[in-house]
Short mmCIF file of C-alpha atoms in Angstrom, two decimals:
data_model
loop_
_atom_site.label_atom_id
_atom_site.label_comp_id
_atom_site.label_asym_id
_atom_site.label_seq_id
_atom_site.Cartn_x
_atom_site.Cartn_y
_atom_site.Cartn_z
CA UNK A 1 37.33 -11.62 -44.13
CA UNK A 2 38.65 -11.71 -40.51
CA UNK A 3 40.25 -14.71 -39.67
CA UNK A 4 39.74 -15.98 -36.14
CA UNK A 5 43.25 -18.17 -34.58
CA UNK A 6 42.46 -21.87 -34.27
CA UNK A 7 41.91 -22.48 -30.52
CA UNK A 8 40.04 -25.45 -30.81
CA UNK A 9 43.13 -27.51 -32.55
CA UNK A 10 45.56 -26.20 -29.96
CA UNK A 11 43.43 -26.98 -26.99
CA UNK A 12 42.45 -30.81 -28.00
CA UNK A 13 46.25 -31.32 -29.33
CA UNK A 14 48.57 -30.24 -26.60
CA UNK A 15 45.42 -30.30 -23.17
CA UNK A 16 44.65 -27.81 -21.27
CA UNK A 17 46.88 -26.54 -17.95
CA UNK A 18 45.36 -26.03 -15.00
CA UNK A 19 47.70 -26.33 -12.16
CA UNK A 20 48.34 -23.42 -10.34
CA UNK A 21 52.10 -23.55 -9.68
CA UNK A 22 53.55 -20.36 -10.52
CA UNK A 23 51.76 -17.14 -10.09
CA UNK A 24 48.61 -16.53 -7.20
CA UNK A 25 46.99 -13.51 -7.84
CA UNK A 26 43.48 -13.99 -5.82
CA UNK A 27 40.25 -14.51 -7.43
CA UNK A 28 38.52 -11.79 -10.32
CA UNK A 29 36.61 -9.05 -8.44
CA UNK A 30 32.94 -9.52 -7.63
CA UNK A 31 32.03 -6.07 -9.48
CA UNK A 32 32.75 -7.71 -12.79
CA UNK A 33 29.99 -9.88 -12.58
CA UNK A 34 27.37 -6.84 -12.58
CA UNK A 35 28.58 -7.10 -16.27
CA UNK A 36 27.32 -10.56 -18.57
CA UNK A 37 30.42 -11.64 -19.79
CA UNK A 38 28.38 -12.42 -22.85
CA UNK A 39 27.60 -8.63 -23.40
CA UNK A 40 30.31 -7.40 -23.07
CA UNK A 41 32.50 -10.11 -25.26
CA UNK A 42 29.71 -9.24 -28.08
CA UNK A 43 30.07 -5.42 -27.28
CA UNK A 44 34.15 -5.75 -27.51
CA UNK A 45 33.79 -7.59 -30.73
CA UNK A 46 31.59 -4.95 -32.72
CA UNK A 47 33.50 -2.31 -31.58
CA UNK A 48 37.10 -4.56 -32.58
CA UNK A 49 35.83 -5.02 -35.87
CA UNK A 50 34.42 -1.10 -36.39
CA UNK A 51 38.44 -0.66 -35.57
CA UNK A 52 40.14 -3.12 -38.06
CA UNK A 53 37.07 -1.66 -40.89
CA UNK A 54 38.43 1.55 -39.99
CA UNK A 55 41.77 0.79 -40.02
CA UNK A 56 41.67 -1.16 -43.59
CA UNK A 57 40.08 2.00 -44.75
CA UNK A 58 42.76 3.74 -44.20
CA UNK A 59 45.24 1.00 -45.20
CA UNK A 60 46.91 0.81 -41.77
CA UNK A 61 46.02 -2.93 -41.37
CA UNK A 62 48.86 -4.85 -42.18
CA UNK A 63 47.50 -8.10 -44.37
CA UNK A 64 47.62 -11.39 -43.08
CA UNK A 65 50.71 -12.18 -45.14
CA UNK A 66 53.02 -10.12 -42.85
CA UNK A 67 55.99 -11.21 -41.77
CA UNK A 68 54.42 -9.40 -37.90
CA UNK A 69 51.26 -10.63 -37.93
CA UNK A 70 52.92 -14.07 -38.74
CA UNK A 71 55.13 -13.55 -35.64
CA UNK A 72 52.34 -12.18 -33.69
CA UNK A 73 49.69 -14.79 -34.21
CA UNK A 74 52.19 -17.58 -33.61
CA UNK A 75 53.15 -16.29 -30.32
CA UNK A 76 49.34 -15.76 -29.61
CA UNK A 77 48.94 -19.33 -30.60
CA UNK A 78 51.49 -20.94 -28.32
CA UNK A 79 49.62 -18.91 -25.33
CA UNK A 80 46.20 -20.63 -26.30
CA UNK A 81 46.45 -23.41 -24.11
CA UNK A 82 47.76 -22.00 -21.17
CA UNK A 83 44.63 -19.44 -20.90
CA UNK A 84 42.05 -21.69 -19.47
CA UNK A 85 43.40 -22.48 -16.41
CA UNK A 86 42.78 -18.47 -15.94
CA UNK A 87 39.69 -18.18 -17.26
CA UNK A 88 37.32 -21.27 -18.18
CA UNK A 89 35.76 -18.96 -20.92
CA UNK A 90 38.47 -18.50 -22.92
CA UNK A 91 38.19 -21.52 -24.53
CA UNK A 92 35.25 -20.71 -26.46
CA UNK A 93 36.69 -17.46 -27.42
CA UNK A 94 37.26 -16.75 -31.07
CA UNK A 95 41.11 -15.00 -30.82
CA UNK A 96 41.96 -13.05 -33.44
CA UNK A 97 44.73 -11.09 -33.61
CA UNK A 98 45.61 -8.11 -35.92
CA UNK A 99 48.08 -5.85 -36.22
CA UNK A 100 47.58 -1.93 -37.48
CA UNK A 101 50.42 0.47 -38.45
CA UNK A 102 50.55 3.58 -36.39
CA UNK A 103 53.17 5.83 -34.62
CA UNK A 104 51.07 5.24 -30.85
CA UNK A 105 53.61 2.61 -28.96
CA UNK A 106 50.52 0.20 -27.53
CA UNK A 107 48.97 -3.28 -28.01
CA UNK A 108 45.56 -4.06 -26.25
CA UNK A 109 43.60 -7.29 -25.86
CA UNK A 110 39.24 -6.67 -25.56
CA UNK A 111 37.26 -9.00 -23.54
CA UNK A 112 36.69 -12.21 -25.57
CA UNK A 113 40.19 -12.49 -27.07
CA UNK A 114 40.46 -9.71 -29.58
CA UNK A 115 44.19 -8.42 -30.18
CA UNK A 116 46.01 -5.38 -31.99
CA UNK A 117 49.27 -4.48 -31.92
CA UNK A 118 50.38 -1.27 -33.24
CA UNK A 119 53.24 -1.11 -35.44
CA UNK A 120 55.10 1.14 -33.40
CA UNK A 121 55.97 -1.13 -30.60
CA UNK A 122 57.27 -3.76 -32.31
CA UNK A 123 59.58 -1.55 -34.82
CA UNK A 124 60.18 1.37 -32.67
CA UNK A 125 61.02 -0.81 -29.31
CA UNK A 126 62.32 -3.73 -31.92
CA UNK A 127 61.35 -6.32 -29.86
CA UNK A 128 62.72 -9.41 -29.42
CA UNK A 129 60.46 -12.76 -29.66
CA UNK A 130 60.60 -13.46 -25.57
CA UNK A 131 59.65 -9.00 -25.45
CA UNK A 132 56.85 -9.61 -27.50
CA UNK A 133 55.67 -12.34 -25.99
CA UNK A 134 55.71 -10.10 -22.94
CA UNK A 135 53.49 -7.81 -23.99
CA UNK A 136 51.36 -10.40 -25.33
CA UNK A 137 51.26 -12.05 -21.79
CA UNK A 138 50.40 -8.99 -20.25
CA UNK A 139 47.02 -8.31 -22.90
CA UNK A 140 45.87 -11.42 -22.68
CA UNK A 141 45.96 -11.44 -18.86
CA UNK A 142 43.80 -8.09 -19.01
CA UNK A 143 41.41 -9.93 -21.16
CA UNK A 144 41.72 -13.53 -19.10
CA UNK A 145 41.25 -11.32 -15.55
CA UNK A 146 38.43 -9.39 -16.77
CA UNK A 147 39.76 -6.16 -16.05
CA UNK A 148 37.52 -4.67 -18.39
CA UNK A 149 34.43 -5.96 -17.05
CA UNK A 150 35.39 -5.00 -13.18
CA UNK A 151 35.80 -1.73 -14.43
CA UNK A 152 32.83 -1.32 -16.35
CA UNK A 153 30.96 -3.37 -13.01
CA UNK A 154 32.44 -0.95 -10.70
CA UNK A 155 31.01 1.89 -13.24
CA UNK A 156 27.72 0.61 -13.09
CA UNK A 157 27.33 0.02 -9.67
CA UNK A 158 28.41 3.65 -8.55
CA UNK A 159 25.61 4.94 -11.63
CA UNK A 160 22.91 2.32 -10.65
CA UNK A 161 23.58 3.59 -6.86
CA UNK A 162 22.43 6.71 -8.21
CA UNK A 163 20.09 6.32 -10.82
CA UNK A 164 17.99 4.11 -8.03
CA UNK A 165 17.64 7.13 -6.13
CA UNK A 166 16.43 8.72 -9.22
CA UNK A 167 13.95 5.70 -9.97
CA UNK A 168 12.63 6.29 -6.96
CA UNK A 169 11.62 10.36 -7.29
CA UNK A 170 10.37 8.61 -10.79
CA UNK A 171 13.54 9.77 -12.51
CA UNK A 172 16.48 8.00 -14.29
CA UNK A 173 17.24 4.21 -15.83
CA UNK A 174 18.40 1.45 -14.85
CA UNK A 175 19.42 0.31 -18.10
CA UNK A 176 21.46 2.75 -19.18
CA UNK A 177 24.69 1.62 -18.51
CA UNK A 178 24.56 -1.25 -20.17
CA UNK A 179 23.40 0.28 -23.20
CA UNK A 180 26.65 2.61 -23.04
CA UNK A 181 29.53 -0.14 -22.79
CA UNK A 182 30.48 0.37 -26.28
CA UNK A 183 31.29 3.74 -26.22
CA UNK A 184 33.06 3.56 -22.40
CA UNK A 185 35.00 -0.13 -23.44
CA UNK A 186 37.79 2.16 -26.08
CA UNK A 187 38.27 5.13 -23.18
CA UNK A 188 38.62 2.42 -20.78
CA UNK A 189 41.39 2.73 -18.26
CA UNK A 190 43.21 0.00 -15.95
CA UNK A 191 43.85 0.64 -12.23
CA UNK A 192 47.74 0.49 -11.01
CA UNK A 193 46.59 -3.11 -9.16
CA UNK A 194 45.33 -4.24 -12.68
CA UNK A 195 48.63 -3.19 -14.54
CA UNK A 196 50.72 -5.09 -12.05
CA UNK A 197 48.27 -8.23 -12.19
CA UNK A 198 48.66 -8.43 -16.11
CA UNK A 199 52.49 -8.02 -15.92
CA UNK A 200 52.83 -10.97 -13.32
CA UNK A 201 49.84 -13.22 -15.21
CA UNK A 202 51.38 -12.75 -18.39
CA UNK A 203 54.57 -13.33 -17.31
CA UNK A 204 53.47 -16.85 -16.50
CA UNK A 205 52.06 -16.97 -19.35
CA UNK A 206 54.72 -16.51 -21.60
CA UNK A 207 56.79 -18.73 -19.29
CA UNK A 208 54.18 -22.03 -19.70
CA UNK A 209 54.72 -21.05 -23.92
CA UNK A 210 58.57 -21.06 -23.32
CA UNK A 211 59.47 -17.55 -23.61
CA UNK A 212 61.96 -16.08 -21.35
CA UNK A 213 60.26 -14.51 -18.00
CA UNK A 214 63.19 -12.18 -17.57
CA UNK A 215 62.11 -10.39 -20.81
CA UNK A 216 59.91 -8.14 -19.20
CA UNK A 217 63.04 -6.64 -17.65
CA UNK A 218 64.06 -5.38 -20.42
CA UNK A 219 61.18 -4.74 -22.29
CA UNK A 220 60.14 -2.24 -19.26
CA UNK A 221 63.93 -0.94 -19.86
CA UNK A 222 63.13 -0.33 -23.16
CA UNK A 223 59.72 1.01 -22.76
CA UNK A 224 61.32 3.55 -20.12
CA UNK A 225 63.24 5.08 -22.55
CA UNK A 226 60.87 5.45 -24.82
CA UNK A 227 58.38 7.80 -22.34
CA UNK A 228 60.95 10.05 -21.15
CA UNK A 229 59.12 13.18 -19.60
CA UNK A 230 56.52 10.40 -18.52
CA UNK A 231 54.92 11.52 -14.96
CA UNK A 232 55.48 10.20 -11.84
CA UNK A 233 53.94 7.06 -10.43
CA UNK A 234 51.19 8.03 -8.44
CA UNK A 235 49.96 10.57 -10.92
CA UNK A 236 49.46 7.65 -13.77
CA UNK A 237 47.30 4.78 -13.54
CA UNK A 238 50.47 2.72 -14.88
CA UNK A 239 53.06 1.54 -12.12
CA UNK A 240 56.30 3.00 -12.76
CA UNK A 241 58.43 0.74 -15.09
CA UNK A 242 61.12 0.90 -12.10
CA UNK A 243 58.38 -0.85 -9.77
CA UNK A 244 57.27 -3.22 -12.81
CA UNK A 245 60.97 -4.76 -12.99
CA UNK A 246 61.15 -4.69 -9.09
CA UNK A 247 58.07 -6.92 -9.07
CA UNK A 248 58.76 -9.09 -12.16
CA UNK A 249 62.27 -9.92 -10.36
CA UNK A 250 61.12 -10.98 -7.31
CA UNK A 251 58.59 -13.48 -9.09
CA UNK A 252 60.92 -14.71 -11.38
CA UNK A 253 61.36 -17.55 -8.91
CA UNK A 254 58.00 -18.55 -9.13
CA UNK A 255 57.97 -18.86 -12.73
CA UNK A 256 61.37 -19.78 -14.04
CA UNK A 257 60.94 -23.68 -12.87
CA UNK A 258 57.67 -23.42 -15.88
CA UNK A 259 59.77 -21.80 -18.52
CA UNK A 260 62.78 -23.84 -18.36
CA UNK A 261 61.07 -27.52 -19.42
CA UNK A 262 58.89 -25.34 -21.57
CA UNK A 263 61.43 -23.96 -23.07
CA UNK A 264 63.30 -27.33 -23.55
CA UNK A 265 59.73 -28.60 -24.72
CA UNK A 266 59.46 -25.95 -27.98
CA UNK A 267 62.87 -26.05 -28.67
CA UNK A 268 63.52 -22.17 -28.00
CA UNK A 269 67.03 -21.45 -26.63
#
């Protein structure tokens, strides 16, 4: 059985934050709300758990026992409470959070909370706590912004544009787009402004559940010399990792005065 993380405990324990020192990003995109959230969190889920059936079939998903997904669902946990003030759904969310061995150096978070982390980037990258939490930050925030959805939303309203014209001559339908999330919500992929959003969200993140902002530094060090041969900036939808450290320095100022009584809160060094 899949076992959901406890958000409920976390949230009536420790409150919810929703200040908003620290990181301004704007509001979510009106495109994403050609999508219901609620279909597309149900959509994200089937296909999530299609992946971890597959994935247990195969015996790539590491059991709940592992010393990772321990590591990985504790830093997910400490997050929990600092999601809301981002997005007022996530507290209903059911998070889950599994982790799947594979060579592929990646780690995604679907709308509604759903998590996987491929073996790769933890072992290959070897991560430290703070780099992990990093790259946890930056899911989440992908999930928490609704990047997903304003993709899909911008999607649909570029097909409906044209399938209206086709309802019109008596062709086409309306409908079909959001029949087809499923099978676009895997291929899905993030604009360069949505990258650099999740980096600077989930640094906050991380920094409100006492992990070390400057991580991402090196974890972008790291993670450029891993893709050697990678192409150029404006021929990926990814910023380059130089530009990613550029930004995360220059808002390290805005989020170091949240990780340092945070940090003196948990007890991390």
């Amino acid at each position: 059985m899949l076992r959901a993380l406890a958000l409920a405990p976390l949230l009536s324990a420790s409150g919810i934050v929703l200040g908003r020192e620290g990181i301004d990003v704007g509001q979510t995109s009106m495109f994403a709300r050609l999508i219901p959230a609620e279909q597309i969190e149900k959509v994200a889920a089937l296909q999530y758990r299609q992946m971890l059936q597959q994935a247990a079939a195969a015996k790539k998903l590491a059991p709940a026992e592992h010393p990772s997904v321990r590591r990985l669902r504790s830093i997910a946990g400490s997050f929990l409470r600092h999601t809301v003030g981002w997005n007022p759904r996530a507290k209903d969310w059911k998070w889950e959070v599994h982790l799947i061995q594979s060579k592929e150096i990646n780690a995604f978070c679907m709308p509604g909370g759903k998590i996987v982390f491929f073996s790769a980037i933890l072992d290959t990258l070897r991560l430290s706590d703070d780099e992990t939490a990093t790259v946890m930050g930056h899911e989440m925030a992908h999930a928490l912004r609704e990047h997903a959805r304003e993709r899909l939303g911008k999607s649909t309203a570029t097909s409906l544009g044209v399938s209206l014209l086709g309802q019109v001559l008596g062709l086409g339908d309306l409908g079909r787009e959001l029949t087809n999330l499923g099978a676009k919500l895997l291929t899905l992929q993030f604009s360069r402004s949505d990258e650099s959003e999740a980096d600077l969200v989930g640094m906050e993140l991380a920094a409100r559940a006492g992990f070390d902002p400057r991580a991402g530094i090196s974890l972008w060090q790291k993670m450029a010399a891993a893709s050697k041969g990678a192409p150029p900036q404006w021929l990926s939808t990814h910023p380059s990792n130089d530009a990613r450290i550029g930004d995360i320095r220059a808002s390290l100022p805005k989020v170091l005065p949240l990780y340092r009584p945070a940090s003196s809160a948990t007890g991390r060094p």
